[in-house]
Amino acid sequence: MPTMSLSSAILNWETIGSAILDILWMVVKGLIVLGIGVLIIKWLMRLSTACLKRSRLSVTLHAFILSSVKVISYVFLIIIVLSVLGIPTTSLITAIGTAGVAIGLALKDSLSNFASGVLILANAPFKVGDFVDLNGQSGTVLEIGLMETKLRTVDNRHIVIPNNTVTNGIVVNFSSETNRRLDLDFTIAYEDDAELAISLIRGIIAEKGDRILREPAEPFVMVTGYLDSAVKITMRVWCPASDLWNLNFEFLKEVKAAFDQHNIHIPYNQMDVHIVKD
């Protein structure tokens, strides 16, 4: 009996020792995987940073992408290390997925704005400093955030627009092109000389010099319609985008003055009434 008890004790110690060695080996493997994983993540972060610097993506988006890559990489690394240690990860993955769905439903609108912000920064339909019209709101872009876009209007009001509204609406960027076309319509009376009016407008165009461009098209001044009370003359000229509004106001003023000087009338709506007596 004492001999058998001694043998049992030796076997128990061997079993315990073997189990401890197995645990230590798993821990060593987990530490090795963790160390290699950390090195890979650091290399991946350096590679991502270098790629982002060469890309045309907004700097605001760089920090978000790098943070996302880092968080996702470490989550995968933790799951792999837990698997190496023999810890079941199925329940952990399920819990993370369930929590993600719950958070997504609770923050549906915020996540929509966030996703829209990422799209705006990635596609870059406009940049800070551009003059834009975003779904009916016009102004200079002050800031493009992940949740909202800020504008300053011409009368110095600040407007904050949710990014979801921006991506779902019409975006007009007035600053994306260096040249713009100025279109103006003038009206004269039927009794006036249309050729003289066209000549006066062309003379004003010639006085603007280099502010009027000859490319992509020469200035256009022609009769383009006959209205109820007037003849319509259309002027189309190309100019630098920075001169568009100044030229617009100058033409309105100078054409009116030239018409007045040469007795060309700008008619108002009128109606001829004929009375027939029996």
PDB file of N, CA, C and O in Angstrom, residues 171-233:
ATOM      1  N   VAL A 171     -24.478  70.152 -54.339  1.00  0.00           N
ATOM      2  CA  VAL A 171     -23.281  70.920 -53.990  1.00  0.00           C
ATOM      3  C   VAL A 171     -22.826  71.698 -55.220  1.00  0.00           C
ATOM      4  O   VAL A 171     -22.552  71.110 -56.268  1.00  0.00           O
ATOM      5  N   VAL A 172     -22.757  73.014 -55.092  1.00  0.00           N
ATOM      6  CA  VAL A 172     -22.258  73.872 -56.176  1.00  0.00           C
ATOM      7  C   VAL A 172     -20.996  74.561 -55.669  1.00  0.00           C
ATOM      8  O   VAL A 172     -21.043  75.305 -54.696  1.00  0.00           O
ATOM      9  N   ASN A 173     -19.874  74.282 -56.325  1.00  0.00           N
ATOM     10  CA  ASN A 173     -18.589  74.880 -55.944  1.00  0.00           C
ATOM     11  C   ASN A 173     -18.239  75.968 -56.952  1.00  0.00           C
ATOM     12  O   ASN A 173     -17.897  75.682 -58.099  1.00  0.00           O
ATOM     13  N   PHE A 174     -18.324  77.229 -56.505  1.00  0.00           N
ATOM     14  CA  PHE A 174     -18.045  78.352 -57.402  1.00  0.00           C
ATOM     15  C   PHE A 174     -16.549  78.615 -57.552  1.00  0.00           C
ATOM     16  O   PHE A 174     -16.148  79.419 -58.397  1.00  0.00           O
ATOM     17  N   SER A 175     -15.724  77.965 -56.717  1.00  0.00           N
ATOM     18  CA  SER A 175     -14.285  78.229 -56.714  1.00  0.00           C
ATOM     19  C   SER A 175     -13.462  77.115 -57.349  1.00  0.00           C
ATOM     20  O   SER A 175     -12.243  77.191 -57.366  1.00  0.00           O
ATOM     21  N   SER A 176     -14.122  76.086 -57.852  1.00  0.00           N
ATOM     22  CA  SER A 176     -13.376  74.938 -58.366  1.00  0.00           C
ATOM     23  C   SER A 176     -12.677  75.236 -59.690  1.00  0.00           C
ATOM     24  O   SER A 176     -11.675  74.613 -60.028  1.00  0.00           O
ATOM     25  N   GLU A 177     -13.199  76.213 -60.457  1.00  0.00           N
ATOM     26  CA  GLU A 177     -12.620  76.559 -61.751  1.00  0.00           C
ATOM     27  C   GLU A 177     -11.995  77.948 -61.681  1.00  0.00           C
ATOM     28  O   GLU A 177     -12.536  78.850 -61.032  1.00  0.00           O
ATOM     29  N   THR A 178     -10.887  78.116 -62.372  1.00  0.00           N
ATOM     30  CA  THR A 178     -10.220  79.420 -62.360  1.00  0.00           C
ATOM     31  C   THR A 178     -10.920  80.437 -63.259  1.00  0.00           C
ATOM     32  O   THR A 178     -10.812  81.645 -63.032  1.00  0.00           O
ATOM     33  N   ASN A 179     -11.635  79.956 -64.286  1.00  0.00           N
ATOM     34  CA  ASN A 179     -12.355  80.844 -65.196  1.00  0.00           C
ATOM     35  C   ASN A 179     -13.853  80.585 -65.109  1.00  0.00           C
ATOM     36  O   ASN A 179     -14.286  79.446 -64.924  1.00  0.00           O
ATOM     37  N   ARG A 180     -14.635  81.637 -65.271  1.00  0.00           N
ATOM     38  CA  ARG A 180     -16.093  81.514 -65.255  1.00  0.00           C
ATOM     39  C   ARG A 180     -16.675  82.280 -66.439  1.00  0.00           C
ATOM     40  O   ARG A 180     -16.042  83.189 -66.980  1.00  0.00           O
ATOM     41  N   ARG A 181     -17.909  81.929 -66.813  1.00  0.00           N
ATOM     42  CA  ARG A 181     -18.598  82.658 -67.874  1.00  0.00           C
ATOM     43  C   ARG A 181     -19.646  83.563 -67.260  1.00  0.00           C
ATOM     44  O   ARG A 181     -20.478  83.133 -66.442  1.00  0.00           O
ATOM     45  N   LEU A 182     -19.626  84.816 -67.650  1.00  0.00           N
ATOM     46  CA  LEU A 182     -20.603  85.797 -67.188  1.00  0.00           C
ATOM     47  C   LEU A 182     -21.700  85.925 -68.235  1.00  0.00           C
ATOM     48  O   LEU A 182     -21.431  86.266 -69.390  1.00  0.00           O
ATOM     49  N   ASP A 183     -22.929  85.641 -67.848  1.00  0.00           N
ATOM     50  CA  ASP A 183     -24.086  85.733 -68.745  1.00  0.00           C
ATOM     51  C   ASP A 183     -24.993  86.871 -68.271  1.00  0.00           C
ATOM     52  O   ASP A 183     -25.420  86.877 -67.119  1.00  0.00           O
ATOM     53  N   LEU A 184     -25.280  87.801 -69.164  1.00  0.00           N
ATOM     54  CA  LEU A 184     -26.197  88.902 -68.851  1.00  0.00           C
ATOM     55  C   LEU A 184     -27.165  89.105 -70.010  1.00  0.00           C
ATOM     56  O   LEU A 184     -26.784  88.985 -71.177  1.00  0.00           O
ATOM     57  N   ASP A 185     -28.407  89.415 -69.661  1.00  0.00           N
ATOM     58  CA  ASP A 185     -29.429  89.723 -70.660  1.00  0.00           C
ATOM     59  C   ASP A 185     -29.826  91.184 -70.539  1.00  0.00           C
ATOM     60  O   ASP A 185     -30.072  91.690 -69.430  1.00  0.00           O
ATOM     61  N   PHE A 186     -29.891  91.866 -71.683  1.00  0.00           N
ATOM     62  CA  PHE A 186     -30.349  93.257 -71.731  1.00  0.00           C
ATOM     63  C   PHE A 186     -31.556  93.331 -72.660  1.00  0.00           C
ATOM     64  O   PHE A 186     -31.672  92.546 -73.606  1.00  0.00           O
ATOM     65  N   THR A 187     -32.440  94.271 -72.393  1.00  0.00           N
ATOM     66  CA  THR A 187     -33.628  94.436 -73.232  1.00  0.00           C
ATOM     67  C   THR A 187     -33.685  95.864 -73.762  1.00  0.00           C
ATOM     68  O   THR A 187     -33.314  96.815 -73.066  1.00  0.00           O
ATOM     69  N   ILE A 188     -34.137  95.980 -75.015  1.00  0.00           N
ATOM     70  CA  ILE A 188     -34.324  97.298 -75.620  1.00  0.00           C
ATOM     71  C   ILE A 188     -35.709  97.328 -76.256  1.00  0.00           C
ATOM     72  O   ILE A 188     -36.310  96.283 -76.528  1.00  0.00           O
ATOM     73  N   ALA A 189     -36.179  98.529 -76.518  1.00  0.00           N
ATOM     74  CA  ALA A 189     -37.495  98.690 -77.137  1.00  0.00           C
ATOM     75  C   ALA A 189     -37.452  98.250 -78.598  1.00  0.00           C
ATOM     76  O   ALA A 189     -36.399  98.276 -79.248  1.00  0.00           O
ATOM     77  N   TYR A 190     -38.608  97.836 -79.105  1.00  0.00           N
ATOM     78  CA  TYR A 190     -38.680  97.411 -80.504  1.00  0.00           C
ATOM     79  C   TYR A 190     -38.331  98.553 -81.465  1.00  0.00           C
ATOM     80  O   TYR A 190     -37.859  98.324 -82.581  1.00  0.00           O
ATOM     81  N   GLU A 191     -38.570  99.799 -81.042  1.00  0.00           N
ATOM     82  CA  GLU A 191     -38.298 100.939 -81.908  1.00  0.00           C
ATOM     83  C   GLU A 191     -36.816 101.297 -81.967  1.00  0.00           C
ATOM     84  O   GLU A 191     -36.387 102.068 -82.832  1.00  0.00           O
ATOM     85  N   ASP A 192     -35.996 100.755 -81.061  1.00  0.00           N
ATOM     86  CA  ASP A 192     -34.578 101.115 -80.995  1.00  0.00           C
ATOM     87  C   ASP A 192     -33.747 100.268 -81.954  1.00  0.00           C
ATOM     88  O   ASP A 192     -34.191  99.226 -82.448  1.00  0.00           O
ATOM     89  N   ASP A 193     -32.508 100.724 -82.171  1.00  0.00           N
ATOM     90  CA  ASP A 193     -31.592 100.070 -83.111  1.00  0.00           C
ATOM     91  C   ASP A 193     -30.832  98.953 -82.386  1.00  0.00           C
ATOM     92  O   ASP A 193     -29.954  99.228 -81.554  1.00  0.00           O
ATOM     93  N   ALA A 194     -31.141  97.711 -82.722  1.00  0.00           N
ATOM     94  CA  ALA A 194     -30.496  96.578 -82.048  1.00  0.00           C
ATOM     95  C   ALA A 194     -29.010  96.513 -82.374  1.00  0.00           C
ATOM     96  O   ALA A 194     -28.185  96.188 -81.517  1.00  0.00           O
ATOM     97  N   GLU A 195     -28.640  96.850 -83.633  1.00  0.00           N
ATOM     98  CA  GLU A 195     -27.228  96.806 -84.011  1.00  0.00           C
ATOM     99  C   GLU A 195     -26.415  97.821 -83.222  1.00  0.00           C
ATOM    100  O   GLU A 195     -25.274  97.560 -82.821  1.00  0.00           O
ATOM    101  N   LEU A 196     -26.994  98.994 -82.989  1.00  0.00           N
ATOM    102  CA  LEU A 196     -26.301 100.015 -82.192  1.00  0.00           C
ATOM    103  C   LEU A 196     -26.118  99.529 -80.758  1.00  0.00           C
ATOM    104  O   LEU A 196     -25.044  99.710 -80.166  1.00  0.00           O
ATOM    105  N   ALA A 197     -27.148  98.909 -80.208  1.00  0.00           N
ATOM    106  CA  ALA A 197     -27.055  98.400 -78.840  1.00  0.00           C
ATOM    107  C   ALA A 197     -25.966  97.336 -78.723  1.00  0.00           C
ATOM    108  O   ALA A 197     -25.166  97.337 -77.778  1.00  0.00           O
ATOM    109  N   ILE A 198     -25.915  96.448 -79.710  1.00  0.00           N
ATOM    110  CA  ILE A 198     -24.882  95.398 -79.696  1.00  0.00           C
ATOM    111  C   ILE A 198     -23.496  96.031 -79.800  1.00  0.00           C
ATOM    112  O   ILE A 198     -22.554  95.625 -79.108  1.00  0.00           O
ATOM    113  N   SER A 199     -23.346  97.051 -80.654  1.00  0.00           N
ATOM    114  CA  SER A 199     -22.064  97.727 -80.823  1.00  0.00           C
ATOM    115  C   SER A 199     -21.619  98.410 -79.528  1.00  0.00           C
ATOM    116  O   SER A 199     -20.430  98.378 -79.166  1.00  0.00           O
ATOM    117  N   LEU A 200     -22.561  99.011 -78.810  1.00  0.00           N
ATOM    118  CA  LEU A 200     -22.226  99.677 -77.544  1.00  0.00           C
ATOM    119  C   LEU A 200     -21.750  98.649 -76.507  1.00  0.00           C
ATOM    120  O   LEU A 200     -20.780  98.892 -75.780  1.00  0.00           O
ATOM    121  N   ILE A 201     -22.422  97.505 -76.458  1.00  0.00           N
ATOM    122  CA  ILE A 201     -22.022  96.469 -75.497  1.00  0.00           C
ATOM    123  C   ILE A 201     -20.641  95.926 -75.837  1.00  0.00           C
ATOM    124  O   ILE A 201     -19.789  95.741 -74.965  1.00  0.00           O
ATOM    125  N   ARG A 202     -20.388  95.714 -77.135  1.00  0.00           N
ATOM    126  CA  ARG A 202     -19.063  95.219 -77.546  1.00  0.00           C
ATOM    127  C   ARG A 202     -17.977  96.248 -77.238  1.00  0.00           C
ATOM    128  O   ARG A 202     -16.840  95.878 -76.899  1.00  0.00           O
ATOM    129  N   GLY A 203     -18.298  97.515 -77.356  1.00  0.00           N
ATOM    130  CA  GLY A 203     -17.328  98.550 -77.010  1.00  0.00           C
ATOM    131  C   GLY A 203     -16.958  98.516 -75.541  1.00  0.00           C
ATOM    132  O   GLY A 203     -15.789  98.688 -75.169  1.00  0.00           O
ATOM    133  N   ILE A 204     -17.952  98.281 -74.677  1.00  0.00           N
ATOM    134  CA  ILE A 204     -17.683  98.180 -73.231  1.00  0.00           C
ATOM    135  C   ILE A 204     -16.837  96.943 -72.939  1.00  0.00           C
ATOM    136  O   ILE A 204     -15.927  96.974 -72.096  1.00  0.00           O
ATOM    137  N   ILE A 205     -17.107  95.852 -73.653  1.00  0.00           N
ATOM    138  CA  ILE A 205     -16.304  94.633 -73.477  1.00  0.00           C
ATOM    139  C   ILE A 205     -14.850  94.913 -73.838  1.00  0.00           C
ATOM    140  O   ILE A 205     -13.926  94.506 -73.119  1.00  0.00           O
ATOM    141  N   ALA A 206     -14.625  95.637 -74.935  1.00  0.00           N
ATOM    142  CA  ALA A 206     -13.254  95.928 -75.381  1.00  0.00           C
ATOM    143  C   ALA A 206     -12.501  96.767 -74.353  1.00  0.00           C
ATOM    144  O   ALA A 206     -11.283  96.631 -74.190  1.00  0.00           O
ATOM    145  N   GLU A 207     -13.221  97.626 -73.637  1.00  0.00           N
ATOM    146  CA  GLU A 207     -12.582  98.484 -72.640  1.00  0.00           C
ATOM    147  C   GLU A 207     -12.084  97.707 -71.419  1.00  0.00           C
ATOM    148  O   GLU A 207     -11.249  98.206 -70.664  1.00  0.00           O
ATOM    149  N   LYS A 208     -12.575  96.489 -71.228  1.00  0.00           N
ATOM    150  CA  LYS A 208     -12.176  95.705 -70.047  1.00  0.00           C
ATOM    151  C   LYS A 208     -10.808  95.047 -70.229  1.00  0.00           C
ATOM    152  O   LYS A 208     -10.233  94.538 -69.269  1.00  0.00           O
ATOM    153  N   GLY A 209     -10.294  95.044 -71.437  1.00  0.00           N
ATOM    154  CA  GLY A 209      -8.950  94.547 -71.680  1.00  0.00           C
ATOM    155  C   GLY A 209      -8.765  93.085 -71.307  1.00  0.00           C
ATOM    156  O   GLY A 209      -9.567  92.215 -71.682  1.00  0.00           O
ATOM    157  N   ASP A 210      -7.684  92.803 -70.553  1.00  0.00           N
ATOM    158  CA  ASP A 210      -7.327  91.426 -70.219  1.00  0.00           C
ATOM    159  C   ASP A 210      -8.294  90.779 -69.233  1.00  0.00           C
ATOM    160  O   ASP A 210      -8.206  89.565 -68.994  1.00  0.00           O
ATOM    161  N   ARG A 211      -9.188  91.551 -68.672  1.00  0.00           N
ATOM    162  CA  ARG A 211     -10.157  90.957 -67.734  1.00  0.00           C
ATOM    163  C   ARG A 211     -11.184  90.110 -68.470  1.00  0.00           C
ATOM    164  O   ARG A 211     -11.872  89.304 -67.858  1.00  0.00           O
ATOM    165  N   ILE A 212     -11.312  90.320 -69.780  1.00  0.00           N
ATOM    166  CA  ILE A 212     -12.174  89.484 -70.610  1.00  0.00           C
ATOM    167  C   ILE A 212     -11.297  88.502 -71.382  1.00  0.00           C
ATOM    168  O   ILE A 212     -10.373  88.914 -72.092  1.00  0.00           O
ATOM    169  N   LEU A 213     -11.577  87.220 -71.233  1.00  0.00           N
ATOM    170  CA  LEU A 213     -10.760  86.176 -71.853  1.00  0.00           C
ATOM    171  C   LEU A 213     -11.284  85.822 -73.251  1.00  0.00           C
ATOM    172  O   LEU A 213     -12.488  85.900 -73.500  1.00  0.00           O
ATOM    173  N   ARG A 214     -10.378  85.421 -74.113  1.00  0.00           N
ATOM    174  CA  ARG A 214     -10.751  84.970 -75.454  1.00  0.00           C
ATOM    175  C   ARG A 214     -10.821  83.460 -75.553  1.00  0.00           C
ATOM    176  O   ARG A 214     -11.180  82.909 -76.572  1.00  0.00           O
ATOM    177  N   GLU A 215     -10.441  82.769 -74.501  1.00  0.00           N
ATOM    178  CA  GLU A 215     -10.538  81.314 -74.415  1.00  0.00           C
ATOM    179  C   GLU A 215     -11.298  80.956 -73.142  1.00  0.00           C
ATOM    180  O   GLU A 215     -11.116  81.602 -72.112  1.00  0.00           O
ATOM    181  N   PRO A 216     -12.193  79.984 -73.210  1.00  0.00           N
ATOM    182  CA  PRO A 216     -12.433  79.020 -74.289  1.00  0.00           C
ATOM    183  C   PRO A 216     -13.339  79.511 -75.419  1.00  0.00           C
ATOM    184  O   PRO A 216     -13.592  78.767 -76.357  1.00  0.00           O
ATOM    185  N   ALA A 217     -13.817  80.763 -75.345  1.00  0.00           N
ATOM    186  CA  ALA A 217     -14.672  81.262 -76.433  1.00  0.00           C
ATOM    187  C   ALA A 217     -14.581  82.780 -76.480  1.00  0.00           C
ATOM    188  O   ALA A 217     -14.357  83.444 -75.462  1.00  0.00           O
ATOM    189  N   GLU A 218     -14.755  83.336 -77.680  1.00  0.00           N
ATOM    190  CA  GLU A 218     -14.792  84.786 -77.867  1.00  0.00           C
ATOM    191  C   GLU A 218     -16.074  85.356 -77.251  1.00  0.00           C
ATOM    192  O   GLU A 218     -17.072  84.641 -77.082  1.00  0.00           O
ATOM    193  N   PRO A 219     -16.064  86.643 -76.881  1.00  0.00           N
ATOM    194  CA  PRO A 219     -17.290  87.257 -76.344  1.00  0.00           C
ATOM    195  C   PRO A 219     -18.456  87.111 -77.321  1.00  0.00           C
ATOM    196  O   PRO A 219     -18.291  87.227 -78.535  1.00  0.00           O
ATOM    197  N   PHE A 220     -19.630  86.865 -76.759  1.00  0.00           N
ATOM    198  CA  PHE A 220     -20.841  86.645 -77.559  1.00  0.00           C
ATOM    199  C   PHE A 220     -21.848  87.737 -77.205  1.00  0.00           C
ATOM    200  O   PHE A 220     -22.200  87.916 -76.031  1.00  0.00           O
ATOM    201  N   VAL A 221     -22.306  88.494 -78.217  1.00  0.00           N
ATOM    202  CA  VAL A 221     -23.358  89.498 -78.036  1.00  0.00           C
ATOM    203  C   VAL A 221     -24.295  89.396 -79.225  1.00  0.00           C
ATOM    204  O   VAL A 221     -23.916  89.740 -80.350  1.00  0.00           O
ATOM    205  N   MET A 222     -25.516  88.936 -79.001  1.00  0.00           N
ATOM    206  CA  MET A 222     -26.465  88.739 -80.097  1.00  0.00           C
ATOM    207  C   MET A 222     -27.892  88.926 -79.595  1.00  0.00           C
ATOM    208  O   MET A 222     -28.170  88.808 -78.400  1.00  0.00           O
ATOM    209  N   VAL A 223     -28.787  89.239 -80.550  1.00  0.00           N
ATOM    210  CA  VAL A 223     -30.224  89.222 -80.245  1.00  0.00           C
ATOM    211  C   VAL A 223     -30.634  87.763 -80.077  1.00  0.00           C
ATOM    212  O   VAL A 223     -30.400  86.933 -80.955  1.00  0.00           O
ATOM    213  N   THR A 224     -31.243  87.443 -78.941  1.00  0.00           N
ATOM    214  CA  THR A 224     -31.592  86.044 -78.648  1.00  0.00           C
ATOM    215  C   THR A 224     -33.084  85.827 -78.403  1.00  0.00           C
ATOM    216  O   THR A 224     -33.496  84.707 -78.095  1.00  0.00           O
ATOM    217  N   GLY A 225     -33.904  86.873 -78.548  1.00  0.00           N
ATOM    218  CA  GLY A 225     -35.324  86.640 -78.358  1.00  0.00           C
ATOM    219  C   GLY A 225     -36.147  87.900 -78.513  1.00  0.00           C
ATOM    220  O   GLY A 225     -35.641  89.022 -78.423  1.00  0.00           O
ATOM    221  N   TYR A 226     -37.432  87.673 -78.761  1.00  0.00           N
ATOM    222  CA  TYR A 226     -38.394  88.763 -78.870  1.00  0.00           C
ATOM    223  C   TYR A 226     -39.441  88.564 -77.787  1.00  0.00           C
ATOM    224  O   TYR A 226     -40.232  87.621 -77.848  1.00  0.00           O
ATOM    225  N   LEU A 227     -39.420  89.448 -76.797  1.00  0.00           N
ATOM    226  CA  LEU A 227     -40.334  89.340 -75.667  1.00  0.00           C
ATOM    227  C   LEU A 227     -41.602  90.139 -75.942  1.00  0.00           C
ATOM    228  O   LEU A 227     -41.747  90.779 -76.995  1.00  0.00           O
ATOM    229  N   ASP A 228     -42.525  90.104 -74.988  1.00  0.00           N
ATOM    230  CA  ASP A 228     -43.803  90.804 -75.183  1.00  0.00           C
ATOM    231  C   ASP A 228     -43.611  92.295 -75.415  1.00  0.00           C
ATOM    232  O   ASP A 228     -44.307  92.900 -76.235  1.00  0.00           O
ATOM    233  N   SER A 229     -42.634  92.870 -74.673  1.00  0.00           N
ATOM    234  CA  SER A 229     -42.477  94.324 -74.761  1.00  0.00           C
ATOM    235  C   SER A 229     -41.064  94.757 -75.103  1.00  0.00           C
ATOM    236  O   SER A 229     -40.736  95.939 -75.005  1.00  0.00           O
ATOM    237  N   ALA A 230     -40.191  93.811 -75.466  1.00  0.00           N
ATOM    238  CA  ALA A 230     -38.799  94.189 -75.677  1.00  0.00           C
ATOM    239  C   ALA A 230     -38.077  93.182 -76.551  1.00  0.00           C
ATOM    240  O   ALA A 230     -38.525  92.051 -76.735  1.00  0.00           O
ATOM    241  N   VAL A 231     -36.951  93.627 -77.072  1.00  0.00           N
ATOM    242  CA  VAL A 231     -36.011  92.751 -77.771  1.00  0.00           C
ATOM    243  C   VAL A 231     -34.915  92.352 -76.784  1.00  0.00           C
ATOM    244  O   VAL A 231     -34.330  93.219 -76.116  1.00  0.00           O
ATOM    245  N   LYS A 232     -34.631  91.059 -76.682  1.00  0.00           N
ATOM    246  CA  LYS A 232     -33.624  90.589 -75.713  1.00  0.00           C
ATOM    247  C   LYS A 232     -32.280  90.419 -76.398  1.00  0.00           C
ATOM    248  O   LYS A 232     -32.170  89.770 -77.440  1.00  0.00           O
ATOM    249  N   ILE A 233     -31.253  91.019 -75.785  1.00  0.00           N
ATOM    250  CA  ILE A 233     -29.870  90.882 -76.252  1.00  0.00           C
ATOM    251  C   ILE A 233     -29.078  90.166 -75.156  1.00  0.00           C
ATOM    252  O   ILE A 233     -29.063  90.601 -73.996  1.00  0.00           O
TER     253      ILE A 233
END
